[in-house]
Coordinates of C-alpha atoms in Angstrom, one line a residue:
X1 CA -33.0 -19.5 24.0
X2 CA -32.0 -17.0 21.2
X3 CA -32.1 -13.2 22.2
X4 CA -32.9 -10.5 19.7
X5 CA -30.5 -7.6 19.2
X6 CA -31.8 -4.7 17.1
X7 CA -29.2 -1.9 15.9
X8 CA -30.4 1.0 14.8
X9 CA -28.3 3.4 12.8
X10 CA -29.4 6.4 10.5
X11 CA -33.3 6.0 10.9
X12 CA -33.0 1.9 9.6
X13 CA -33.2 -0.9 12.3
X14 CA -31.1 -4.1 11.7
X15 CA -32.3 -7.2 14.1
X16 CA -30.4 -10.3 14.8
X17 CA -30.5 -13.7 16.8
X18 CA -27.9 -14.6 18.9
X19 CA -27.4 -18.0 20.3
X20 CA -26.5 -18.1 24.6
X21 CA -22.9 -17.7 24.8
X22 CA -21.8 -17.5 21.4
X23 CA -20.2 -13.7 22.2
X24 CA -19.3 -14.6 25.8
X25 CA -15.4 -13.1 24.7
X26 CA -16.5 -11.5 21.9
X27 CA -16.9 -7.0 22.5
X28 CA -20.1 -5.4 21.2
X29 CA -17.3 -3.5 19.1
X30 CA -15.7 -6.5 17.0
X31 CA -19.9 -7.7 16.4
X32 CA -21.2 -4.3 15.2
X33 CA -18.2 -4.4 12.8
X34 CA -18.3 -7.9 11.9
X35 CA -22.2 -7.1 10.8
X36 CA -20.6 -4.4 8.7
X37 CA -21.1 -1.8 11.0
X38 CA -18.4 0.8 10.7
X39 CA -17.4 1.5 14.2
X40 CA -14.0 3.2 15.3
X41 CA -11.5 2.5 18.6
X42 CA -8.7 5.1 18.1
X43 CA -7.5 4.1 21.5
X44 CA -7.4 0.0 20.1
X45 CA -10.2 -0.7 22.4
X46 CA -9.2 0.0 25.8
X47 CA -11.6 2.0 26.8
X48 CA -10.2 5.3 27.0
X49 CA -11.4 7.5 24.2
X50 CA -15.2 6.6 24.3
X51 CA -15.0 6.5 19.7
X52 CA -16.6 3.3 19.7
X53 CA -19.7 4.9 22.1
X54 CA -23.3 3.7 21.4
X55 CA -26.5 3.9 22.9
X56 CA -28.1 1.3 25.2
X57 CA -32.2 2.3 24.1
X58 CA -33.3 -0.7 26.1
X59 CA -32.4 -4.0 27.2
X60 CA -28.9 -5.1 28.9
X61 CA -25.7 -5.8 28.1
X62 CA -22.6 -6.9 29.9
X63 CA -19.0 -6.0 31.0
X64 CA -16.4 -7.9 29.5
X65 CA -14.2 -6.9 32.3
X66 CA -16.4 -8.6 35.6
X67 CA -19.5 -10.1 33.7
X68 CA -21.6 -7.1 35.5
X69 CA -25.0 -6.5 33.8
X70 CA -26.3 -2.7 32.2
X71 CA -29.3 -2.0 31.6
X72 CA -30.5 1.1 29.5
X73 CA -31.0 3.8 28.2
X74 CA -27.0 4.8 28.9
X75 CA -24.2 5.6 26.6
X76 CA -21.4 2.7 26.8
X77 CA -17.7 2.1 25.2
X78 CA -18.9 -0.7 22.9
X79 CA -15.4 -2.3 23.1
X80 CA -15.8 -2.8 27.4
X81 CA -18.9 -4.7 26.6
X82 CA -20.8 -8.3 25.5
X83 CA -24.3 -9.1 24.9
X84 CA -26.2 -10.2 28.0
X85 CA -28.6 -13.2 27.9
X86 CA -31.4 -11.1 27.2
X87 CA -32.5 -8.8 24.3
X88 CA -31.5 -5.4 23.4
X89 CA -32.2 -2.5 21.3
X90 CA -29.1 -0.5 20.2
X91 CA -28.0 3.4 18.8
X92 CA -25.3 3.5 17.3
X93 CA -24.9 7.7 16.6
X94 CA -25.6 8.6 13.3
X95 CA -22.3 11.0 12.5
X96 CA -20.2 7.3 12.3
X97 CA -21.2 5.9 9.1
X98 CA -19.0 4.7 6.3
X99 CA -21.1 6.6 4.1
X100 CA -19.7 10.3 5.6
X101 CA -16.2 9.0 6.3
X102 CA -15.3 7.7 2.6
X103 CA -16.4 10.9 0.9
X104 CA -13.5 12.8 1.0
X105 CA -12.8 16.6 -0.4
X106 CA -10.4 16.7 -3.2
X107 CA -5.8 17.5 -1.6
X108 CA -4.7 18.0 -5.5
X109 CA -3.4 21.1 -6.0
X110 CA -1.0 23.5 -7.0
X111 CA 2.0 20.8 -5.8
X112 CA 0.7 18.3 -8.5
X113 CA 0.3 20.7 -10.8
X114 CA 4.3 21.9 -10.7
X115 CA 5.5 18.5 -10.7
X116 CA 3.0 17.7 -13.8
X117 CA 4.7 20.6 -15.4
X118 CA 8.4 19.5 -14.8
X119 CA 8.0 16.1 -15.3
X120 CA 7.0 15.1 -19.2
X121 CA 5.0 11.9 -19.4
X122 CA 5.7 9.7 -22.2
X123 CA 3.2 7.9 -24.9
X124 CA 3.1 4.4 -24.0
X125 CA 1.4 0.7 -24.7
X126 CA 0.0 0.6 -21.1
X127 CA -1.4 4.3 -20.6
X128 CA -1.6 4.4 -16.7
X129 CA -0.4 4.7 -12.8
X130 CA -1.8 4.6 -9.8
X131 CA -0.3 6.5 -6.7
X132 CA -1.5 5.5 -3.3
X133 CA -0.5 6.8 0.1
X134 CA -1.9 4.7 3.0
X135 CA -2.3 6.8 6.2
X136 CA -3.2 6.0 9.1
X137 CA -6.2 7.3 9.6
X138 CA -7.1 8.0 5.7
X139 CA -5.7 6.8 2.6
X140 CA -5.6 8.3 -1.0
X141 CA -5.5 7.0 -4.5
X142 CA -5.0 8.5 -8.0
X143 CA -5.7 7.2 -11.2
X144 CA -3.1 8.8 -13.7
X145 CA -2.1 9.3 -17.8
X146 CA 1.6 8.3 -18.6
X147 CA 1.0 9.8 -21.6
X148 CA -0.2 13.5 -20.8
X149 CA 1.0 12.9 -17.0
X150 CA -2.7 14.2 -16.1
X151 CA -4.7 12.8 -12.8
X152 CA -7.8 11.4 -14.5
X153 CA -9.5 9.9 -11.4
X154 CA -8.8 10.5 -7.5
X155 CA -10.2 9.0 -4.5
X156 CA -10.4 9.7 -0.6
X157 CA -11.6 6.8 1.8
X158 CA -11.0 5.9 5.2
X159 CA -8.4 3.5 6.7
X160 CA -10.7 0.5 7.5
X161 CA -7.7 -0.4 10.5
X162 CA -9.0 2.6 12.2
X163 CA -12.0 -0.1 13.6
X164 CA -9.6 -1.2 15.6
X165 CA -7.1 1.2 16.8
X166 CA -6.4 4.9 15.9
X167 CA -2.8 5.0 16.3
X168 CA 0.3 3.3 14.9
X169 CA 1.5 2.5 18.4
X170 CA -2.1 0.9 19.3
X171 CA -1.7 -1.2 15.8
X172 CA 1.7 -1.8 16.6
X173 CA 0.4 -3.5 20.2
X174 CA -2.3 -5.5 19.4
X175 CA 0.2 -7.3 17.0
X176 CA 2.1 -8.0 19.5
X177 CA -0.7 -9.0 22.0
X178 CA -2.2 -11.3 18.8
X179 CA -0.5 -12.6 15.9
X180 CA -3.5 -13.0 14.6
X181 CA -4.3 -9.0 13.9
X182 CA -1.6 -9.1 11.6
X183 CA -3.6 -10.9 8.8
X184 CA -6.9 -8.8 10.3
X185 CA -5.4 -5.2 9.7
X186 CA -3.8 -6.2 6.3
X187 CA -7.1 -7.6 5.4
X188 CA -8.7 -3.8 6.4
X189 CA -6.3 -2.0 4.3
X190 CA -6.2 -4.2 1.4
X191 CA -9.4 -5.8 1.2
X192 CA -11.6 -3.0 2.6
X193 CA -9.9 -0.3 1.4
X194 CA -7.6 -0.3 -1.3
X195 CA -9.5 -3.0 -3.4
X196 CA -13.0 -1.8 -3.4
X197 CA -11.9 1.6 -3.7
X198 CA -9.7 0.7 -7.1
X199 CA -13.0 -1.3 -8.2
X200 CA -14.7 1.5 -8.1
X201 CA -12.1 3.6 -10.1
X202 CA -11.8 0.9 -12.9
X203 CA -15.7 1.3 -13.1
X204 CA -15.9 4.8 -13.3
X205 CA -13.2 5.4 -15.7
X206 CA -13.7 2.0 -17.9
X207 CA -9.5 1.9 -17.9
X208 CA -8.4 -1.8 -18.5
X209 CA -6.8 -3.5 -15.4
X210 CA -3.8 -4.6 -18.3
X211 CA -3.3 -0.8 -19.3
X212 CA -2.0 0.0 -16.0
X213 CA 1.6 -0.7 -16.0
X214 CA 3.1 1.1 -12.9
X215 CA 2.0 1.6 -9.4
X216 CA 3.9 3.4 -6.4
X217 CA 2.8 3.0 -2.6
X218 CA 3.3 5.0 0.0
X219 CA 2.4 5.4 4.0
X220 CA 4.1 5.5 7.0
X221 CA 6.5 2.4 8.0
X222 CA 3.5 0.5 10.2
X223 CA 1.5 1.0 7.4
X224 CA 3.7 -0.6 4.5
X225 CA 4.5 -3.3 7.0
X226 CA 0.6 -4.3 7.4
X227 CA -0.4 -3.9 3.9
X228 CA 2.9 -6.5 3.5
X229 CA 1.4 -8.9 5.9
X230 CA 4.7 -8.0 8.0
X231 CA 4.7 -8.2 12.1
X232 CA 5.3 -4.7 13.1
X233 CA 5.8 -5.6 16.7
X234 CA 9.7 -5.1 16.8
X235 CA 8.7 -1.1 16.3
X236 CA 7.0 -1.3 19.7
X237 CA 9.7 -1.8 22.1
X238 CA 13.1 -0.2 22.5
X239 CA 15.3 -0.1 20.2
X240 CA 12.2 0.3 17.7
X241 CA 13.5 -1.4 15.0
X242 CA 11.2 -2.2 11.7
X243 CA 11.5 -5.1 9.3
X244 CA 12.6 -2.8 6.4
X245 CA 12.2 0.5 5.4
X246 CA 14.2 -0.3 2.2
X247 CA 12.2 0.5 -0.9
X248 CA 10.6 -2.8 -2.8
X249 CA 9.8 -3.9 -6.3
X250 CA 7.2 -6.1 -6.5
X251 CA 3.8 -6.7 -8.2
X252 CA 0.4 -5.7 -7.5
X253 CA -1.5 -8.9 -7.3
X254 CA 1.2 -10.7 -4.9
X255 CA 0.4 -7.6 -2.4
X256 CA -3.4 -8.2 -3.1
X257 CA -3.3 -12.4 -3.7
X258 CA -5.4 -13.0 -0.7
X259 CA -7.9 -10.3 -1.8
X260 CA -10.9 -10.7 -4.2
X261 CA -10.2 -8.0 -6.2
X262 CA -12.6 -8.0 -9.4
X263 CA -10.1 -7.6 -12.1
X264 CA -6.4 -8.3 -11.3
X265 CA -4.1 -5.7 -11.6
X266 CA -0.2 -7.3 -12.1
X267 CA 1.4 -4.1 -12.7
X268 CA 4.7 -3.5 -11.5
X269 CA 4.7 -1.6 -7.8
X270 CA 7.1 0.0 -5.9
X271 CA 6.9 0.7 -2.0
X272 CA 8.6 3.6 -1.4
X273 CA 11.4 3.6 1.0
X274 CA 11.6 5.3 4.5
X275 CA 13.9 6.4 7.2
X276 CA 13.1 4.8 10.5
X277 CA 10.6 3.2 12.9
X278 CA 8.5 6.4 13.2
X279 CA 9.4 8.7 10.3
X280 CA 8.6 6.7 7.2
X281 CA 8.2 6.5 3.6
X282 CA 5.2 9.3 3.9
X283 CA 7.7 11.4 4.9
X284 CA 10.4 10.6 2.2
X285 CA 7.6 10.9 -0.6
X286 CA 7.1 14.4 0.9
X287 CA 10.5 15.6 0.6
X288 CA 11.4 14.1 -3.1
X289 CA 7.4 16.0 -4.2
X290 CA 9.4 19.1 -2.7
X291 CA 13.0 18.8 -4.2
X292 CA 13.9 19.8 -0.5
X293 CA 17.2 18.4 -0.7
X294 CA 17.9 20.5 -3.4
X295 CA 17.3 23.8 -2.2
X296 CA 19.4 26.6 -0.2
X297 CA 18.7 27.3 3.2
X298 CA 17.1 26.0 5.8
X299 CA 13.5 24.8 5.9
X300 CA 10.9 22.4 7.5
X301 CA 8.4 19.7 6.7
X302 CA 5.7 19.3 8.9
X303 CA 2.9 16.6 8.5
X304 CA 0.1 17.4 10.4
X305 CA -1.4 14.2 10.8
X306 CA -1.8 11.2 13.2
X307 CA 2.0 10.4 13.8
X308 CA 2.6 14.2 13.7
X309 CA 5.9 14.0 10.6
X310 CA 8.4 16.7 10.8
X311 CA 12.3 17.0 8.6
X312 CA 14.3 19.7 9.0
X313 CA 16.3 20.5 6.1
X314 CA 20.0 22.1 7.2
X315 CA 23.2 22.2 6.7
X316 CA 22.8 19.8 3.5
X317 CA 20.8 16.7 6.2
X318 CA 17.6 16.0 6.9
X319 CA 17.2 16.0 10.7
X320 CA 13.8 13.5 10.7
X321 CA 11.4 13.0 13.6
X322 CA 7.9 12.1 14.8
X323 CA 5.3 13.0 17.3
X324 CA 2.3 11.4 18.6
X325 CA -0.5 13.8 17.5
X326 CA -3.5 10.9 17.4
X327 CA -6.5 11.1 15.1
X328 CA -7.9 14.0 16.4
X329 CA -6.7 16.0 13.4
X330 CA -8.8 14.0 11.6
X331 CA -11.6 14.3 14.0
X332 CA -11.7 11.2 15.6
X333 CA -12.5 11.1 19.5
X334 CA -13.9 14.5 19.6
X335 CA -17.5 14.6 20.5
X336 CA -18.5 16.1 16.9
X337 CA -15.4 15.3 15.4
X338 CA -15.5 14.3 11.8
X339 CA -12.5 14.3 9.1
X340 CA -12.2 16.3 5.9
X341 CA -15.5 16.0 4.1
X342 CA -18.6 18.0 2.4
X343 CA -20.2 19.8 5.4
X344 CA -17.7 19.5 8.3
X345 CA -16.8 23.0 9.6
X346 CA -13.3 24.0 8.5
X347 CA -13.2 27.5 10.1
X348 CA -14.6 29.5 13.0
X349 CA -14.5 33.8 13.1
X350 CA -15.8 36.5 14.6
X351 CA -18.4 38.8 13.1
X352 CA -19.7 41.4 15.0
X353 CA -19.0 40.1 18.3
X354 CA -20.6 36.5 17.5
X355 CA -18.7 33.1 16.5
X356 CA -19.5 31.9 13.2
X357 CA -18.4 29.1 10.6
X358 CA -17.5 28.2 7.6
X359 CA -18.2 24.5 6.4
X360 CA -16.4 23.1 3.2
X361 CA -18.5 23.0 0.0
X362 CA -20.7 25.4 2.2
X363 CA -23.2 22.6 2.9
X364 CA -25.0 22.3 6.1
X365 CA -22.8 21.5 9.4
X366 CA -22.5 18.3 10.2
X367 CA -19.6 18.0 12.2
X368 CA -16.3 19.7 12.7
X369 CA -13.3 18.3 11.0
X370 CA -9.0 19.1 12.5
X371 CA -8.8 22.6 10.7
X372 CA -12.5 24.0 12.2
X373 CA -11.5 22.9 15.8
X374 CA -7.4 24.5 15.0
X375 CA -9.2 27.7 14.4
X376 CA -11.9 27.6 17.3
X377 CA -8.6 27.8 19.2
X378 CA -7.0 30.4 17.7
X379 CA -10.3 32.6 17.4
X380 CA -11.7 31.8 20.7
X381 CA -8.4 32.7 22.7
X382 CA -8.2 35.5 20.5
X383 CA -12.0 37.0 21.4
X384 CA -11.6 35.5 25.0
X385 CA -14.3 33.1 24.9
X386 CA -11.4 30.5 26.6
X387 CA -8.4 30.9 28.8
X388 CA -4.9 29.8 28.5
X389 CA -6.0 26.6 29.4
X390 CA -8.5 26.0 26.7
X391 CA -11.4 26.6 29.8
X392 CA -14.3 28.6 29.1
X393 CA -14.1 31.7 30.5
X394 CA -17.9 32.0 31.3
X395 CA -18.0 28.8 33.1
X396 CA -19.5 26.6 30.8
X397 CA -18.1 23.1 29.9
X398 CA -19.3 23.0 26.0
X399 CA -20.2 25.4 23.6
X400 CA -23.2 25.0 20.8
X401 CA -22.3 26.3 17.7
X402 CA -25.8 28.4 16.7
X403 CA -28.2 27.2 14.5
X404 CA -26.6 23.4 14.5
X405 CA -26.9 20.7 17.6
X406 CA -23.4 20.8 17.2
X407 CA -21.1 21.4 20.3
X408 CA -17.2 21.7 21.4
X409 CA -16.9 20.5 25.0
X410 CA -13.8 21.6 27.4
X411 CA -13.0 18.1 27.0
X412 CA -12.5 18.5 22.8
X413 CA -10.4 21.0 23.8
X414 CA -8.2 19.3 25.8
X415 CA -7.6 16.7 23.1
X416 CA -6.5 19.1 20.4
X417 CA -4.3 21.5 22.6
X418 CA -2.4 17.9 23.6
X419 CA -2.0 17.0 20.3
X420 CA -1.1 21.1 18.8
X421 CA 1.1 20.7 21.8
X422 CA 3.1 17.3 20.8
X423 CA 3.6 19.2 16.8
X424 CA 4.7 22.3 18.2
X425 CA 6.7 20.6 20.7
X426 CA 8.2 18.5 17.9
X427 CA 9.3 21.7 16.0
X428 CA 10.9 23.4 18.8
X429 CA 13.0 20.1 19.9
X430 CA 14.4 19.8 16.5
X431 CA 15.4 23.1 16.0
X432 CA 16.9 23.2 19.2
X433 CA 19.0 20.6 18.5
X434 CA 19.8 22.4 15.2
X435 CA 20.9 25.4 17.2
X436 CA 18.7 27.5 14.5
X437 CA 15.2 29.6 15.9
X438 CA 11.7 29.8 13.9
X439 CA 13.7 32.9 12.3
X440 CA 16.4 31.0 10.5
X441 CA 13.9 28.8 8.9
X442 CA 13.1 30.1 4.9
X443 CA 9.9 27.8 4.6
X444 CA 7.5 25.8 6.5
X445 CA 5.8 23.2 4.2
X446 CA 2.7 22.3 5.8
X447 CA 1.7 18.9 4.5
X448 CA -1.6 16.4 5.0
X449 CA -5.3 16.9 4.5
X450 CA -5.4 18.9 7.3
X451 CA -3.4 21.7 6.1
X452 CA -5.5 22.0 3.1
X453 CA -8.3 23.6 4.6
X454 CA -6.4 25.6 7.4
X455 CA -5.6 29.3 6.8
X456 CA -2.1 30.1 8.0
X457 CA -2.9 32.2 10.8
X458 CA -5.2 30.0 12.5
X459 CA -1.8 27.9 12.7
X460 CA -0.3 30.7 14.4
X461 CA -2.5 31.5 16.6
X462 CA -3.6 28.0 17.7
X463 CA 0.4 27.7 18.9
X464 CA 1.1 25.0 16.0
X465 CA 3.5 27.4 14.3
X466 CA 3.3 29.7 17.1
X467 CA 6.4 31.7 16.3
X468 CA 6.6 32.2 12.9
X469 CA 5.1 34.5 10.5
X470 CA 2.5 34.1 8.0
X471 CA 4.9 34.5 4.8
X472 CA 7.2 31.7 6.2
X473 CA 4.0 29.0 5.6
X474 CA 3.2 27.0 2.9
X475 CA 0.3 24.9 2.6
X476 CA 1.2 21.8 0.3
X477 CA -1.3 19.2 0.9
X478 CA -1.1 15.6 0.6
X479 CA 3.0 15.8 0.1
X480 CA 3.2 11.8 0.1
X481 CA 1.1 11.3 -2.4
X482 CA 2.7 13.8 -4.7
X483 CA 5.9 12.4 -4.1
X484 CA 4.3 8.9 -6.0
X485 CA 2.8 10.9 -8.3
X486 CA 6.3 12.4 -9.2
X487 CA 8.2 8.5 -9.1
X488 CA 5.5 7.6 -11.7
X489 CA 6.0 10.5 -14.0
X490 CA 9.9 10.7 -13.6
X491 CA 12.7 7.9 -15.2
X492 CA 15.0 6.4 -12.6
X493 CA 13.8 8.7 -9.4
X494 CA 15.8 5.1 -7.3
X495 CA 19.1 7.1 -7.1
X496 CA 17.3 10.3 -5.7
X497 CA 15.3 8.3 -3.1
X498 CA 18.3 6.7 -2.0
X499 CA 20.1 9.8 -1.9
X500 CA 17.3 11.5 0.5
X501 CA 17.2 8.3 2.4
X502 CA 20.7 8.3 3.6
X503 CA 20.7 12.1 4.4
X504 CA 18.3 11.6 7.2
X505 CA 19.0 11.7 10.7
X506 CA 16.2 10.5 13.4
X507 CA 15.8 12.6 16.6
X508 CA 13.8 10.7 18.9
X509 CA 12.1 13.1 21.0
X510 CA 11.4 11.0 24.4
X511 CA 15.2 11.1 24.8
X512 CA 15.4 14.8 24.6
X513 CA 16.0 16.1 28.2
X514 CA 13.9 19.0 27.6
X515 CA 11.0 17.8 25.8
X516 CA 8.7 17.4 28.3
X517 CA 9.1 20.3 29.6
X518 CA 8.7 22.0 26.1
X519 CA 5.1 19.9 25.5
X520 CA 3.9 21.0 28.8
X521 CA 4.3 24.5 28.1
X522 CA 3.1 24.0 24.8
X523 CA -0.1 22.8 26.3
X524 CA -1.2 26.6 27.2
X525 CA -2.5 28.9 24.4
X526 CA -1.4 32.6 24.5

């Protein structure tokens, strides 16, 4: 006998039948998503960051894991979990939905604009490029004039892979554990991100799929291995070795063939090349947007985002390396986490003795995105409201921000001082091994969404860029997506690529003797 699951989400109820033992190895998770659903697992559903949660109303379901029955009202991991033989009724919380996470605020700025400036675009018979960086946790597109070099049309969406894991590490492993999530995640990226999302620009714009003659990609090495259809598994074990990181010519519809794109784009595209395993062509884009390699002096990179980026320029090299920040920049597995978007809170202050916040586009609160929770930190330590150890000092375990039924809980906390502490751990290690101090360093670029909506001394005081000064920062934005933005305006950029490429060195951090001992301490906020 058929039993009837209803899902409610956003104030509408979905029901379905389902038939005795048709999801017996199937998660709650892969259904809700299957149903179109959009449902996260930043830990790539094992169960350990509870970003997949739902709510049981009524009815039971079961454990994957020993075939144990629940029975609601509770809130469950929908990735530990199968449907029982009886019916259900199911929450699934209202701040997931595709809807907020694909409406992104605008990262073009004063970078785009310098490069626009330097770099003259040239009349032609097919008028346009597209740039696209893939990250891992968000991905951005722009639509752009080769003849006036101008960014007609740009777009924010989420990285549809994130359904099933939030890291590139967690991708990486479930390739390994199953072939078959190759061909699922390249399908996410390609097919439920970067084709309906290039859809919607062609409709909006009314540019002619023909008139777009050149298209550069960029995204970290997992990334550009997935959207390849490539097994990414040999980055997962020692000595973390990747297919390629060589830059490739090819055309668009052979990276989208599979895909039911509406109008077929075959312009010609170029991946853009990367340095290693970990620090990858994201990271390269960055530093050709920034000419870094062609300045005096010494000075840092730092993409604050999920694989936590950072390049030392010095001594003429490029000392590279990556950290394992996690999503939570972007908001993900933070209990009223959400990512860059109209009406997430971007910063907490004081006024007169009482927390307040700021949200971006000032529209009601519904959420708190990376750079709101960075400067909780920084203004809570600061006003005492938390210890060293990111513990509220009055003995609560959450705050409620007034006048919302939003709340930051101890645990919240804990996630973003581990993942402030793996950047800021990152920073120190290679300069360390530079033999230079936070002194000797001219600039800090601070690149990715997030930084676009931090203030520079909420970075400071949060222990991110704990020892330098406020004149040594610069926030750049979305670096990697300038960088393609740049290789589309420019002629022959190949030789400079290949000229950043083989200046880079990779540190890997894990064999630093005195790296762990440098995150722990950078666990504790002064």
């Amino acid at each position: 006998m058929s039993s009837l699951v209803k899902i409610k989400q956003n104030n509408s109820v979905t029901e379905f039948l389902i038939e005795p033992d048709s999801h017996t190895n199937s998660s709650v998770l892969n259904f809700l998503n299957e149903k179109g659903f959009f449902m996260t697992a930043p830990c790539g559903s094992i169960g350990i960051c509870g970003g997949c949660k739902i709510f049981l109303i009524s009815g039971t379901l079961k454990m994957l894991s020993d075939n144990s029955i629940i029975n609601g009202p509770a809130y469950l991991k929908s990735c530990r979990l199968t449907f029982s033989s009886g019916d259900c009724e199911i929450e699934i919380p209202e701040k997931i939905t595709k809807k907020s996470l694909s409406s992104r605020t605008g990262q073009i700025g004063d970078l785009f604009d310098s490069i626009r400036i330097c770099s003259a675009g040239s009349p032609s018979t097919h008028k346009y490029g597209l740039a696209i960086d893939i990250g891992t946790t968000n991905m951005s597109i722009i639509l752009i004039s080769l003849e006036y070099g101008r960014i007609i049309c740009e777009k924010h969406v989420i990285n549809s892979q994130i359904a099933f894991a939030g890291d590139v590490v967690s991708r990486i492993d479930l390739c390994y554990r199953d072939k078959a999530m190759i061909s699922v995640l390249e399908a996410c990226v390609v097919e439920k991100s970067i084709i309906p999302t290039l859809d919607l620009i062609l409709k909006e714009t009314l540019v002619n799929p023909d008139d777009i003659s050149k298209i550069v990609i960029s995204g970290n090495t997992t990334m550009l291995h997935l959207l390849c259809g490539k097994d990414p598994s040999s980055m997962g074990t020692y000595p973390f070795t990747p297919l390629f990181t060589e830059s490739i010519e090819t055309t668009f519809d052979k990276i989208t063939m599979h895909s039911n794109c509406e109008k077929a784009i075959r312009a010609k595209t170029t991946l853009m090349p990367g340095f290693s395993a970990f620090v990858g062509a994201d990271i390269l884009s960055g530093v050709y947007a920034l000419d870094l390699i062609k300045t005096t002096g010494n000075f840092l990179l730092v993409d604050i985002g999920t694989n936590g980026e950072i390049t030392l320029k010095h001594n003429g090299g490029l000392l590279v390396t990556s950290t394992a920040a996690g999503p939570v920049f972007e908001g993900f597995g933070l209990d009223c986490g959400l990512t860059a978007i109209d009406g997430a809170i971007s910063e907490f202050y004081m006024h007169d003795s009482e927390i307040r916040f700021k949200t971006i586009n000032n529209e009601e609160a519904i959420g708190i995105c990376g750079s709101g929770y960075i400067s909780f930190l920084s203004t809570a330590r600061k006003a005492s409201i938390i210890d060293t150890l990111g513990k509220f000092k009055n003995g609560d375990k959450e705050l409620r921000v007034k006048g919302t039924s939003i709340v930051i809980t101890e645990a919240d906390i804990a996630r973003i001082l581990q993942a402030k502490a793996a950047i800021s751990s990152g920073i120190k290690i290679v300069l360390k091994n530079a033999k230079l101090t936070e002194q000797d360093i001219k600039k800090v670029y601070l690149a990715g969404s997030f930084g676009s909506n931090l203030r520079k001394e909420y970075a400071i005081g949060s222990g991110i860029l704990g020892n330098f000064n406020v004149s040594q920062i610069e926030c750049v934005g979305n670096s990697s997506l300038a960088g393609c933005y740049k290789y589309i305006l420019q002629n022959s950029p190949s030789k400079e690529l290949t000229k950043i490429k083989s200046l880079g060195l990779t540190l890997n951090l894990n064999e630093d003797p005195d790296f762990s001992d440098t995150y722990i301490d950078s666990l504790f906020l002064n």
